[in-house]
PDB file of C-alpha atoms in Angstrom:
ATOM      1  CA  MET A  52      82.022  69.315  92.764  1.00  0.00           C
ATOM      2  CA  THR A  53      81.576  65.586  92.931  1.00  0.00           C
ATOM      3  CA  ASP A  54      81.952  63.734  89.649  1.00  0.00           C
ATOM      4  CA  THR A  55      78.994  61.520  88.606  1.00  0.00           C
ATOM      5  CA  ASN A  56      81.287  58.487  88.889  1.00  0.00           C
ATOM      6  CA  GLU A  57      81.617  59.204  92.603  1.00  0.00           C
ATOM      7  CA  LEU A  58      77.860  59.115  93.206  1.00  0.00           C
ATOM      8  CA  THR A  59      76.216  56.084  94.776  1.00  0.00           C
ATOM      9  CA  VAL A  60      72.486  55.314  94.582  1.00  0.00           C
ATOM     10  CA  ARG A  61      71.059  53.029  97.242  1.00  0.00           C
ATOM     11  CA  LEU A  62      67.947  52.318  99.233  1.00  0.00           C
ATOM     12  CA  ARG A  63      67.490  54.851 101.990  1.00  0.00           C
ATOM     13  CA  ALA A  64      68.273  53.546 105.463  1.00  0.00           C
ATOM     14  CA  GLU A  65      66.888  54.941 108.713  1.00  0.00           C
ATOM     15  CA  ALA A  66      70.408  56.189 109.503  1.00  0.00           C
ATOM     16  CA  ASP A  67      70.274  58.361 106.337  1.00  0.00           C
ATOM     17  CA  LEU A  68      67.368  60.489 107.566  1.00  0.00           C
ATOM     18  CA  PRO A  69      69.451  63.128 109.421  1.00  0.00           C
ATOM     19  CA  ARG A  70      71.552  63.722 106.277  1.00  0.00           C
ATOM     20  CA  CYS A  71      68.397  63.732 104.132  1.00  0.00           C
ATOM     21  CA  VAL A  72      66.934  66.396 106.416  1.00  0.00           C
ATOM     22  CA  GLU A  73      70.116  68.473 106.020  1.00  0.00           C
ATOM     23  CA  ALA A  74      69.980  68.167 102.229  1.00  0.00           C
ATOM     24  CA  LEU A  75      66.272  69.035 102.224  1.00  0.00           C
ATOM     25  CA  ALA A  76      66.983  72.185 104.251  1.00  0.00           C
ATOM     26  CA  GLY A  77      69.462  73.306 101.584  1.00  0.00           C
ATOM     27  CA  VAL A  78      66.906  72.647  98.840  1.00  0.00           C
ATOM     28  CA  GLN A  79      64.216  74.494 100.769  1.00  0.00           C
ATOM     29  CA  ASP A  80      66.505  77.485 101.277  1.00  0.00           C
ATOM     30  CA  ALA A  81      67.458  77.571  97.577  1.00  0.00           C
ATOM     31  CA  ASP A  82      64.157  76.680  95.906  1.00  0.00           C
ATOM     32  CA  ARG A  83      61.345  76.793  98.458  1.00  0.00           C
ATOM     33  CA  TYR A  84      60.737  73.076  97.987  1.00  0.00           C
ATOM     34  CA  PRO A  85      58.706  72.196  99.779  1.00  0.00           C
ATOM     35  CA  VAL A  86      56.971  75.561  99.711  1.00  0.00           C
ATOM     36  CA  ASP A  87      56.409  75.395 103.471  1.00  0.00           C
ATOM     37  CA  ARG A  88      59.212  73.964 105.595  1.00  0.00           C
ATOM     38  CA  PRO A  89      57.822  70.820 107.247  1.00  0.00           C
ATOM     39  CA  ALA A  90      57.594  70.835 111.047  1.00  0.00           C
ATOM     40  CA  ASP A  91      58.789  67.203 110.965  1.00  0.00           C
ATOM     41  CA  PRO A  92      61.153  66.932 107.978  1.00  0.00           C
ATOM     42  CA  ALA A  93      62.021  63.275 108.621  1.00  0.00           C
ATOM     43  CA  GLY A  94      58.317  62.431 108.744  1.00  0.00           C
ATOM     44  CA  TRP A  95      57.700  64.440 105.573  1.00  0.00           C
ATOM     45  CA  LEU A  96      60.422  62.420 103.832  1.00  0.00           C
ATOM     46  CA  THR A  97      58.535  59.248 104.754  1.00  0.00           C
ATOM     47  CA  PRO A  98      55.060  59.789 103.273  1.00  0.00           C
ATOM     48  CA  HIS A  99      52.164  57.485 104.167  1.00  0.00           C
ATOM     49  CA  GLY A 100      52.174  54.347 102.044  1.00  0.00           C
ATOM     50  CA  MET A 101      55.759  54.808 100.866  1.00  0.00           C
ATOM     51  CA  THR A 102      56.902  51.648  99.098  1.00  0.00           C
ATOM     52  CA  ASP A 103      60.598  52.505  98.672  1.00  0.00           C
ATOM     53  CA  ALA A 104      62.973  55.429  99.058  1.00  0.00           C
ATOM     54  CA  TRP A 105      66.447  55.976  97.635  1.00  0.00           C
ATOM     55  CA  VAL A 106      69.285  58.356  98.267  1.00  0.00           C
ATOM     56  CA  VAL A 107      72.232  59.410  96.190  1.00  0.00           C
ATOM     57  CA  VAL A 108      75.356  59.878  98.273  1.00  0.00           C
ATOM     58  CA  ALA A 109      78.643  61.544  97.494  1.00  0.00           C
ATOM     59  CA  GLY A 110      81.064  60.519 100.176  1.00  0.00           C
ATOM     60  CA  ALA A 111      79.178  60.942 103.453  1.00  0.00           C
ATOM     61  CA  ASP A 112      76.731  63.512 102.035  1.00  0.00           C
ATOM     62  CA  VAL A 113      73.211  62.816 100.820  1.00  0.00           C
ATOM     63  CA  VAL A 114      72.857  64.812  97.598  1.00  0.00           C
ATOM     64  CA  GLY A 115      69.577  63.388  96.280  1.00  0.00           C
ATOM     65  CA  HIS A 116      66.404  61.718  97.508  1.00  0.00           C
ATOM     66  CA  MET A 117      63.297  60.108  96.036  1.00  0.00           C
ATOM     67  CA  ALA A 118      60.405  58.015  97.351  1.00  0.00           C
ATOM     68  CA  LEU A 119      57.731  55.935  95.638  1.00  0.00           C
ATOM     69  CA  THR A 120      54.174  56.109  96.935  1.00  0.00           C
ATOM     70  CA  PRO A 121      50.701  55.005  95.875  1.00  0.00           C
ATOM     71  CA  PRO A 122      49.378  57.484  93.305  1.00  0.00           C
ATOM     72  CA  GLY A 123      45.981  58.345  94.738  1.00  0.00           C
ATOM     73  CA  PRO A 124      42.767  58.536  92.749  1.00  0.00           C
ATOM     74  CA  ALA A 125      43.402  61.926  91.085  1.00  0.00           C
ATOM     75  CA  LEU A 126      46.602  60.779  89.378  1.00  0.00           C
ATOM     76  CA  ALA A 127      45.047  57.466  88.367  1.00  0.00           C
ATOM     77  CA  THR A 128      42.066  59.261  86.853  1.00  0.00           C
ATOM     78  CA  THR A 129      44.323  61.672  84.987  1.00  0.00           C
ATOM     79  CA  ALA A 130      46.508  58.827  83.729  1.00  0.00           C
ATOM     80  CA  GLY A 131      43.444  56.823  82.749  1.00  0.00           C
ATOM     81  CA  LEU A 132      44.821  53.802  84.578  1.00  0.00           C
ATOM     82  CA  PRO A 133      43.792  51.953  87.741  1.00  0.00           C
ATOM     83  CA  GLU A 134      45.574  53.035  90.930  1.00  0.00           C
ATOM     84  CA  ARG A 135      46.980  49.538  91.418  1.00  0.00           C
ATOM     85  CA  SER A 136      48.935  49.882  88.151  1.00  0.00           C
ATOM     86  CA  LEU A 137      50.744  53.087  89.169  1.00  0.00           C
ATOM     87  CA  LEU A 138      53.383  54.318  91.555  1.00  0.00           C
ATOM     88  CA  ALA A 139      54.078  58.006  92.108  1.00  0.00           C
ATOM     89  CA  VAL A 140      57.425  59.677  92.590  1.00  0.00           C
ATOM     90  CA  ALA A 141      57.428  61.742  95.765  1.00  0.00           C
ATOM     91  CA  ARG A 142      59.955  63.791  97.706  1.00  0.00           C
ATOM     92  CA  LEU A 143      62.352  63.979  94.758  1.00  0.00           C
ATOM     93  CA  PHE A 144      65.047  66.574  95.283  1.00  0.00           C
ATOM     94  CA  VAL A 145      68.694  67.204  94.526  1.00  0.00           C
ATOM     95  CA  SER A 146      71.006  69.253  96.691  1.00  0.00           C
ATOM     96  CA  PRO A 147      71.889  72.562  94.994  1.00  0.00           C
ATOM     97  CA  ARG A 148      75.599  71.725  95.051  1.00  0.00           C
ATOM     98  CA  ALA A 149      75.010  68.474  93.149  1.00  0.00           C
ATOM     99  CA  ARG A 150      72.780  69.749  90.367  1.00  0.00           C
ATOM    100  CA  ARG A 151      73.503  69.144  86.670  1.00  0.00           C
ATOM    101  CA  ARG A 152      75.306  65.916  87.611  1.00  0.00           C
ATOM    102  CA  GLY A 153      72.570  63.449  86.709  1.00  0.00           C
ATOM    103  CA  VAL A 154      71.468  62.814  90.297  1.00  0.00           C
ATOM    104  CA  ALA A 155      67.719  62.990  89.612  1.00  0.00           C
ATOM    105  CA  ALA A 156      68.113  60.851  86.492  1.00  0.00           C
ATOM    106  CA  LEU A 157      69.935  58.221  88.579  1.00  0.00           C
ATOM    107  CA  LEU A 158      67.036  58.220  91.042  1.00  0.00           C
ATOM    108  CA  LEU A 159      64.371  58.014  88.343  1.00  0.00           C
ATOM    109  CA  ASP A 160      66.247  55.185  86.630  1.00  0.00           C
ATOM    110  CA  ARG A 161      66.418  53.330  89.936  1.00  0.00           C
ATOM    111  CA  ALA A 162      62.626  53.585  90.394  1.00  0.00           C
ATOM    112  CA  ILE A 163      61.740  51.993  87.065  1.00  0.00           C
ATOM    113  CA  GLY A 164      62.869  48.479  88.029  1.00  0.00           C
ATOM    114  CA  PRO A 165      60.828  48.182  91.237  1.00  0.00           C
ATOM    115  CA  ALA A 166      57.804  49.705  89.503  1.00  0.00           C
ATOM    116  CA  GLN A 167      58.012  47.139  86.703  1.00  0.00           C
ATOM    117  CA  ARG A 168      58.612  44.241  89.099  1.00  0.00           C
ATOM    118  CA  ALA A 169      55.506  45.332  91.020  1.00  0.00           C
ATOM    119  CA  GLY A 170      53.555  45.224  87.745  1.00  0.00           C
ATOM    120  CA  ARG A 171      53.111  49.002  87.704  1.00  0.00           C
ATOM    121  CA  ASP A 172      52.908  51.347  84.756  1.00  0.00           C
ATOM    122  CA  ARG A 173      55.762  53.844  84.718  1.00  0.00           C
ATOM    123  CA  SER A 174      53.776  57.019  85.405  1.00  0.00           C
ATOM    124  CA  TRP A 175      55.146  59.748  87.602  1.00  0.00           C
ATOM    125  CA  ARG A 176      53.883  62.974  89.062  1.00  0.00           C
ATOM    126  CA  SER A 177      55.528  66.310  89.610  1.00  0.00           C
ATOM    127  CA  ARG A 178      54.268  68.816  92.143  1.00  0.00           C
ATOM    128  CA  ARG A 179      55.447  71.849  90.142  1.00  0.00           C
ATOM    129  CA  PRO A 180      53.131  72.262  87.158  1.00  0.00           C
ATOM    130  CA  ARG A 181      53.807  75.919  86.261  1.00  0.00           C
ATOM    131  CA  VAL A 182      57.155  75.566  84.509  1.00  0.00           C
ATOM    132  CA  PRO A 183      57.255  73.918  81.069  1.00  0.00           C
ATOM    133  CA  PRO A 184      58.771  70.422  81.058  1.00  0.00           C
ATOM    134  CA  SER A 185      61.432  71.162  78.460  1.00  0.00           C
ATOM    135  CA  GLY A 186      64.228  71.862  80.922  1.00  0.00           C
ATOM    136  CA  CYS A 187      63.398  69.625  83.839  1.00  0.00           C
ATOM    137  CA  THR A 188      65.133  66.457  84.893  1.00  0.00           C
ATOM    138  CA  SER A 189      62.137  64.260  84.170  1.00  0.00           C
ATOM    139  CA  ALA A 190      61.954  65.538  80.606  1.00  0.00           C
ATOM    140  CA  ARG A 191      65.694  65.032  80.175  1.00  0.00           C
ATOM    141  CA  ALA A 192      65.164  61.459  81.439  1.00  0.00           C
ATOM    142  CA  GLY A 193      62.586  60.880  78.699  1.00  0.00           C
ATOM    143  CA  ALA A 194      59.303  61.700  80.447  1.00  0.00           C
ATOM    144  CA  THR A 195      56.475  63.305  78.558  1.00  0.00           C
ATOM    145  CA  SER A 196      53.597  65.340  79.937  1.00  0.00           C
ATOM    146  CA  ALA A 197      49.962  64.465  80.010  1.00  0.00           C
ATOM    147  CA  PRO A 198      47.227  67.041  80.574  1.00  0.00           C
ATOM    148  CA  PRO A 199      46.702  67.943  84.242  1.00  0.00           C
ATOM    149  CA  PRO A 200      43.434  66.894  85.881  1.00  0.00           C
ATOM    150  CA  PRO A 201      40.539  69.342  85.480  1.00  0.00           C
ATOM    151  CA  THR A 202      40.380  70.568  89.078  1.00  0.00           C
ATOM    152  CA  GLY A 203      39.081  74.060  88.431  1.00  0.00           C
ATOM    153  CA  ARG A 204      41.890  75.409  90.599  1.00  0.00           C
ATOM    154  CA  PRO A 205      44.928  77.305  89.388  1.00  0.00           C
ATOM    155  CA  PRO A 206      48.250  75.470  89.757  1.00  0.00           C
ATOM    156  CA  THR A 207      50.196  76.059  92.937  1.00  0.00           C
ATOM    157  CA  ALA A 208      53.376  78.072  92.667  1.00  0.00           C
ATOM    158  CA  GLY A 209      56.441  75.985  93.285  1.00  0.00           C
ATOM    159  CA  SER A 210      60.132  75.661  92.765  1.00  0.00           C
ATOM    160  CA  PRO A 211      61.695  76.513  89.418  1.00  0.00           C
ATOM    161  CA  ALA A 212      64.064  73.562  89.814  1.00  0.00           C
ATOM    162  CA  CYS A 213      61.747  71.264  87.846  1.00  0.00           C
ATOM    163  CA  GLY A 214      58.568  71.773  85.948  1.00  0.00           C
ATOM    164  CA  CYS A 215      56.864  68.717  84.563  1.00  0.00           C
ATOM    165  CA  THR A 216      53.138  68.592  84.530  1.00  0.00           C
ATOM    166  CA  SER A 217      51.238  65.799  86.151  1.00  0.00           C
ATOM    167  CA  PRO A 218      51.296  62.910  85.357  1.00  0.00           C
ATOM    168  CA  LEU A 219      54.414  61.881  83.528  1.00  0.00           C
ATOM    169  CA  ARG A 220      54.882  58.708  81.605  1.00  0.00           C
ATOM    170  CA  LEU A 221      58.385  57.401  81.113  1.00  0.00           C
ATOM    171  CA  PRO A 222      59.242  55.530  77.911  1.00  0.00           C
TER     172      PRO A 222
END
């Protein structure tokens, strides 16, 4: 297994997308994240409105990915903050072979600077609200949970790899 010292975090380049798609396939096979395999994985990794995306690489392999996107009105309402003051974490995943190495924490740490420079609050959203936040990467990185929005719908089943509720506020 790759040592944390051998990991490199950098902005995602277009040339990284094929390796990101490979890593995503491994995550989907292991965790069912995303629950449904996207027909266009490269497009899925580039959500509408994406402001930035990062990868963690170990050698030539992409072992982690994260994007920042606009939060949308539901997250802003839940956070009690205007949309313009938030960015949302999207498409965050870590390859199964690189887990427990701090990859997600490296990605989350990398997102804080651009969010602050853009004048944004540091609030993040997880798509897997059914697992308590105590063991997830975001909680280990210092995030705390806020109550989910009152949608009247039960939470969607998701991967056990992470389990923070939405939204998260980093210290």
